Structures are given as C-alpha cells and as structure tokens.
Tab-separated table of C-alpha atoms in Angstrom:
chain	number	residue	atom	x	y	z
F	230	ASN	CA	-8.059	-61.564	-18.855
F	231	LEU	CA	-10.883	-59.654	-20.511
F	232	VAL	CA	-11.399	-61.146	-24.006
F	233	THR	CA	-14.865	-59.959	-25.108
F	234	VAL	CA	-16.770	-56.776	-24.251
F	235	ASN	CA	-20.449	-56.313	-25.070
F	236	ILE	CA	-21.507	-52.770	-24.187
F	237	PRO	CA	-25.297	-52.742	-23.651
F	238	ASP	CA	-27.770	-50.565	-25.536
F	239	GLY	CA	-28.387	-47.250	-23.829
F	240	VAL	CA	-24.718	-46.535	-23.051
F	241	LYS	CA	-23.822	-43.144	-24.560
F	242	GLU	CA	-20.260	-42.677	-23.353
F	243	ILE	CA	-17.139	-44.710	-22.732
F	244	GLN	CA	-14.750	-42.667	-20.600
F	245	VAL	CA	-11.059	-41.884	-21.102
F	246	ALA	CA	-8.797	-44.960	-20.969
F	247	ALA	CA	-11.696	-47.250	-19.995
F	248	PHE	CA	-10.113	-50.350	-21.562
F	249	LYS	CA	-6.508	-49.127	-21.791
F	250	TYR	CA	-4.003	-51.987	-22.007
F	251	CYS	CA	-6.579	-54.773	-21.844
F	252	LEU	CA	-4.000	-56.926	-23.562
F	253	ASN	CA	-6.237	-59.956	-24.162
F	254	LEU	CA	-9.216	-58.027	-25.507
F	255	VAL	CA	-10.186	-59.391	-28.950
F	256	VAL	CA	-13.862	-58.511	-29.505
F	257	VAL	CA	-15.723	-55.303	-28.673
F	258	ASN	CA	-19.390	-54.813	-29.527
F	259	LEU	CA	-20.508	-51.204	-29.227
F	260	PRO	CA	-24.163	-50.128	-29.045
F	261	ASN	CA	-25.797	-47.837	-31.594
F	262	THR	CA	-26.543	-45.437	-28.715
F	263	LEU	CA	-22.828	-44.662	-28.188
F	264	GLU	CA	-21.932	-40.999	-28.867
F	265	THR	CA	-18.599	-40.522	-27.092
F	266	LEU	CA	-15.543	-42.727	-27.062
F	267	GLY	CA	-12.992	-41.188	-24.693
F	268	ALA	CA	-9.348	-40.551	-25.470
F	269	ALA	CA	-7.143	-43.640	-25.135
F	270	ALA	CA	-10.258	-45.775	-24.548
F	271	PHE	CA	-8.663	-48.807	-26.204
F	272	LEU	CA	-5.009	-47.735	-26.148
F	273	GLY	CA	-2.660	-50.710	-26.245
F	274	CYS	CA	-5.357	-53.362	-26.763
F	275	CYS	CA	-2.933	-55.261	-28.945
F	276	HIS	CA	-5.225	-58.213	-29.754
F	277	LEU	CA	-8.289	-56.197	-30.786
F	278	ALA	CA	-8.812	-57.210	-34.433
F	279	MET	CA	-11.903	-55.484	-35.831
F	280	LEU	CA	-14.364	-52.820	-34.830
F	281	LYS	CA	-17.538	-51.161	-36.065
F	282	LEU	CA	-18.000	-47.679	-34.622
F	283	PRO	CA	-21.626	-46.518	-34.219
F	284	ASP	CA	-22.844	-43.631	-36.362
F	285	GLY	CA	-23.503	-41.416	-33.311
F	286	ILE	CA	-19.761	-40.896	-32.832
F	287	THR	CA	-18.579	-37.687	-34.526
F	288	LYS	CA	-15.031	-37.595	-33.134
F	289	ILE	CA	-12.407	-40.235	-32.537
F	290	GLU	CA	-10.451	-38.790	-29.639
F	291	ASP	CA	-6.660	-38.657	-29.257
F	292	ARG	CA	-4.899	-42.028	-28.973
F	293	THR	CA	-8.214	-43.941	-28.871
F	294	PHE	CA	-6.735	-46.958	-30.675
F	295	TRP	CA	-3.004	-46.236	-30.309
F	296	GLY	CA	-0.982	-49.444	-30.352
F	297	CYS	CA	-3.850	-51.774	-31.298
F	298	GLU	CA	-1.367	-53.790	-33.328
F	299	ASN	CA	-3.799	-56.445	-34.588
F	300	LEU	CA	-6.565	-54.029	-35.544
F	301	SER	CA	-7.065	-54.699	-39.242
F	302	ILE	CA	-10.658	-53.673	-39.957
F	303	VAL	CA	-12.368	-50.517	-38.719
F	304	GLN	CA	-15.743	-49.342	-39.940
F	305	LEU	CA	-15.889	-45.623	-39.229
F	306	PRO	CA	-19.155	-43.829	-38.410
F	307	LYS	CA	-20.876	-42.191	-41.364
F	308	ASN	CA	-21.184	-38.881	-39.435
F	309	LEU	CA	-17.551	-38.738	-38.295
F	310	MET	CA	-16.035	-35.232	-38.408
F	311	THR	CA	-12.683	-35.483	-36.584
F	312	ILE	CA	-9.938	-38.065	-36.186
F	313	GLY	CA	-7.786	-37.126	-33.213
F	314	CYS	CA	-4.039	-36.978	-32.686
F	315	GLN	CA	-2.481	-40.463	-32.832
F	316	ALA	CA	-5.979	-41.985	-32.947
F	317	PHE	CA	-4.766	-44.994	-34.967
F	318	ALA	CA	-0.994	-44.630	-34.480
F	319	CYS	CA	0.912	-47.912	-34.380
F	320	CYS	CA	-2.036	-49.973	-35.636
F	321	LYS	CA	0.420	-52.076	-37.575
F	322	ASN	CA	-2.122	-54.388	-39.291
F	323	LEU	CA	-4.503	-51.712	-40.533
F	324	SER	CA	-4.331	-52.023	-44.334
F	325	THR	CA	-7.235	-49.937	-45.653
F	326	MET	CA	-9.048	-46.941	-44.212
F	327	ASN	CA	-12.265	-45.648	-45.747
F	328	ILE	CA	-12.684	-42.212	-44.246
F	329	PRO	CA	-16.188	-40.758	-44.632
F	330	SER	CA	-16.578	-37.563	-46.645
F	331	THR	CA	-17.932	-35.867	-43.495
F	332	VAL	CA	-14.442	-35.766	-41.939
F	333	THR	CA	-13.004	-32.243	-42.005
F	334	ASP	CA	-10.124	-32.636	-39.552
F	335	ILE	CA	-7.448	-35.308	-39.212
F	336	GLU	CA	-5.043	-34.428	-36.414
F	337	SER	CA	-1.257	-34.875	-36.294
F	338	LEU	CA	0.161	-38.394	-36.350
F	339	ALA	CA	-3.350	-39.886	-36.685
F	340	PHE	CA	-2.056	-42.829	-38.735
F	341	PHE	CA	1.611	-42.759	-37.714
F	342	SER	CA	3.342	-46.110	-38.202
F	343	CYS	CA	0.350	-47.949	-39.663
F	344	GLU	CA	2.858	-50.158	-41.408
F	345	LYS	CA	0.445	-52.217	-43.525
F	346	LEU	CA	-1.681	-49.273	-44.637
F	347	ARG	CA	-1.744	-49.488	-48.422
F	348	LYS	CA	-4.859	-47.546	-49.313
F	349	ILE	CA	-6.538	-44.516	-47.839
F	350	ASN	CA	-9.082	-42.133	-49.246
F	351	LEU	CA	-8.615	-38.590	-48.028
F	352	PRO	CA	-11.738	-36.548	-47.377
F	353	ASN	CA	-12.097	-32.806	-47.920
F	354	VAL	CA	-9.683	-31.583	-45.275
F	355	ASP	CA	-7.863	-28.238	-45.563
F	356	VAL	CA	-4.592	-29.447	-44.070
F	357	ILE	CA	-2.704	-32.725	-43.953
F	358	LYS	CA	-1.166	-32.230	-40.552
F	359	ASN	CA	2.263	-32.931	-39.107
F	360	GLY	CA	3.228	-36.595	-39.441
F	361	THR	CA	-0.303	-37.764	-40.260
F	362	PHE	CA	0.922	-40.681	-42.387
F	363	ARG	CA	4.543	-40.778	-41.257
F	364	THR	CA	6.069	-44.265	-41.483
F	365	CYS	CA	3.118	-45.819	-43.309
F	366	VAL	CA	5.748	-47.846	-45.130
F	367	ASN	CA	3.374	-49.662	-47.519
F	368	LEU	CA	1.410	-46.640	-48.718
F	369	GLU	CA	2.012	-46.534	-52.487
F	370	ASN	CA	-0.231	-43.867	-53.989
F	371	ILE	CA	-1.941	-40.807	-52.628
F	372	TYR	CA	-4.450	-38.499	-54.225
F	373	VAL	CA	-4.567	-35.212	-52.322
F	374	PRO	CA	-8.053	-33.687	-52.647
F	375	ASN	CA	-8.623	-30.194	-54.040
F	376	SER	CA	-9.633	-28.899	-50.595
F	377	VAL	CA	-6.068	-29.295	-49.243
F	378	LYS	CA	-4.125	-26.031	-49.090
F	379	CYS	CA	-1.287	-27.171	-46.827
F	380	ILE	CA	0.738	-30.343	-46.313
F	381	GLU	CA	2.569	-29.895	-43.013
F	382	ASP	CA	6.001	-31.133	-41.909
F	383	ASN	CA	6.676	-34.875	-42.041
F	384	ALA	CA	3.159	-35.627	-43.348
F	385	PHE	CA	4.323	-38.563	-45.500
F	386	GLU	CA	7.896	-38.915	-44.241
F	387	ASN	CA	9.308	-42.437	-44.320
F	388	CYS	CA	6.471	-43.803	-46.465
F	389	ARG	CA	9.134	-45.924	-48.103
F	390	ASN	CA	6.930	-47.351	-50.873
F	391	LEU	CA	5.122	-44.139	-51.784
F	392	GLU	CA	5.636	-43.710	-55.538
F	393	THR	CA	2.807	-41.560	-56.876
F	394	VAL	CA	1.359	-38.382	-55.406
F	395	VAL	CA	-1.270	-36.240	-57.105
F	396	LEU	CA	-1.382	-32.709	-55.687
F	397	PRO	CA	-4.218	-30.178	-56.071
F	398	ASP	CA	-3.827	-26.908	-57.964
F	399	GLY	CA	-4.713	-24.817	-54.895
F	400	LEU	CA	-1.933	-26.212	-52.696
F	401	THR	CA	0.066	-23.337	-51.166
F	402	HIS	CA	2.455	-25.020	-48.720
F	403	ILE	CA	4.512	-28.228	-48.535
F	404	GLY	CA	6.294	-28.554	-45.208
F	405	TYR	CA	9.726	-29.708	-44.116
F	406	HIS	CA	10.376	-33.402	-44.831
F	407	ALA	CA	6.777	-33.776	-46.044
F	408	PHE	CA	7.830	-36.460	-48.543
F	409	ALA	CA	11.294	-37.357	-47.219
F	410	TYR	CA	12.452	-40.969	-47.465
F	411	THR	CA	9.893	-42.028	-50.077
F	412	LYS	CA	10.211	-43.562	-53.560
F	413	ILE	CA	8.247	-40.849	-55.304
F	414	ARG	CA	8.548	-41.226	-59.062
F	415	SER	CA	5.614	-39.023	-59.983
F	416	LEU	CA	4.513	-35.846	-58.253
F	417	THR	CA	1.863	-34.018	-60.244
C-alpha cells in the first residue's frame, strides 16, 4: 500500500527493481545526491504520475519506468546521456518528452507504446534504434536531426497519426517497416 516515497538526501543509488509493481505508488521524491537508478526500479508503478530526475543521473536503465501508465510528466536530468531499452515503454499518458541535448543514445523500444506522446525533440543521436517510437499512435510530426545516419527497423511503425517527417541529408539507412502503418503525407 505504498503511496508516497521520500528518498533522503545522501542516497546515491536505488537498486534494480527496488519499487517494482508498487501499484499504489503515486509520489516519489528523489534526492539531488542520486546518481544511479537501477533497471526496472519503478516498473509497473501504474499510478506514478510525475517525476523529476536529479541531474546526477546520466543513464536511465532498461525498463526503469516500463508500464507506468499514469506517468504524464517527467523532467529528465540535464546531464543525461543514455535512455535504456524500454525505459518508458507503455507509459500511456506521457504526452511530451524534452530530451536534453546531452543524450547520445536512445535504446530500442525506449518509448514503445507511449500512446499519448504527441511531441518529442530528438537529440543528436547517430541511430534511431529498433522500435524506439513504435506504436506512439498520437505522434504527428518528427524532425530527425542531422546527426542521424540510420533509422532502424520498426522505429516509427504503427505511429498511426504521423504525417510529417523531416529527414537529414546524411541519412544512409531506413530499416524494414520503419514508417509502416503511418499517415505520412510529407517525407522530406
């Protein structure tokens, strides 16, 4: 019946799956001293609604927030470098994601099935990996930064409302089903 968690100052690490499936968890306050948030730390915390991640975190591990269906607001750390595999998958209420320019790696399926995601700014990554935005059904427009050389398989598959995509000149590879099942009207 855990509803609120206040992690005290001085804590540097939250281990793997520490709060996994705490179904009633709504509020989490993380200290500025936090540097590591383990994989699946909040997996399945379906009532968690908002979160501010401390700037000491440089990587969001795999499946950290998978299935946090009510998560609608996330403030990412300004020094973030990596977003892990399925880190925000199935966060159905997440509507906007402001990814810091420091991020250089977004792993496969990181935002899979974020059904309300309408707006995302992509940082200077080299690759948009397999299924990264698959089934983000409300994503409408995407500007792919000049740093991207490869869009892997299924990257934007089933983004049913995706209409406009701006691709960079240096793009060398578009994978299988990368834009399948979309409404793309303009691909430039």
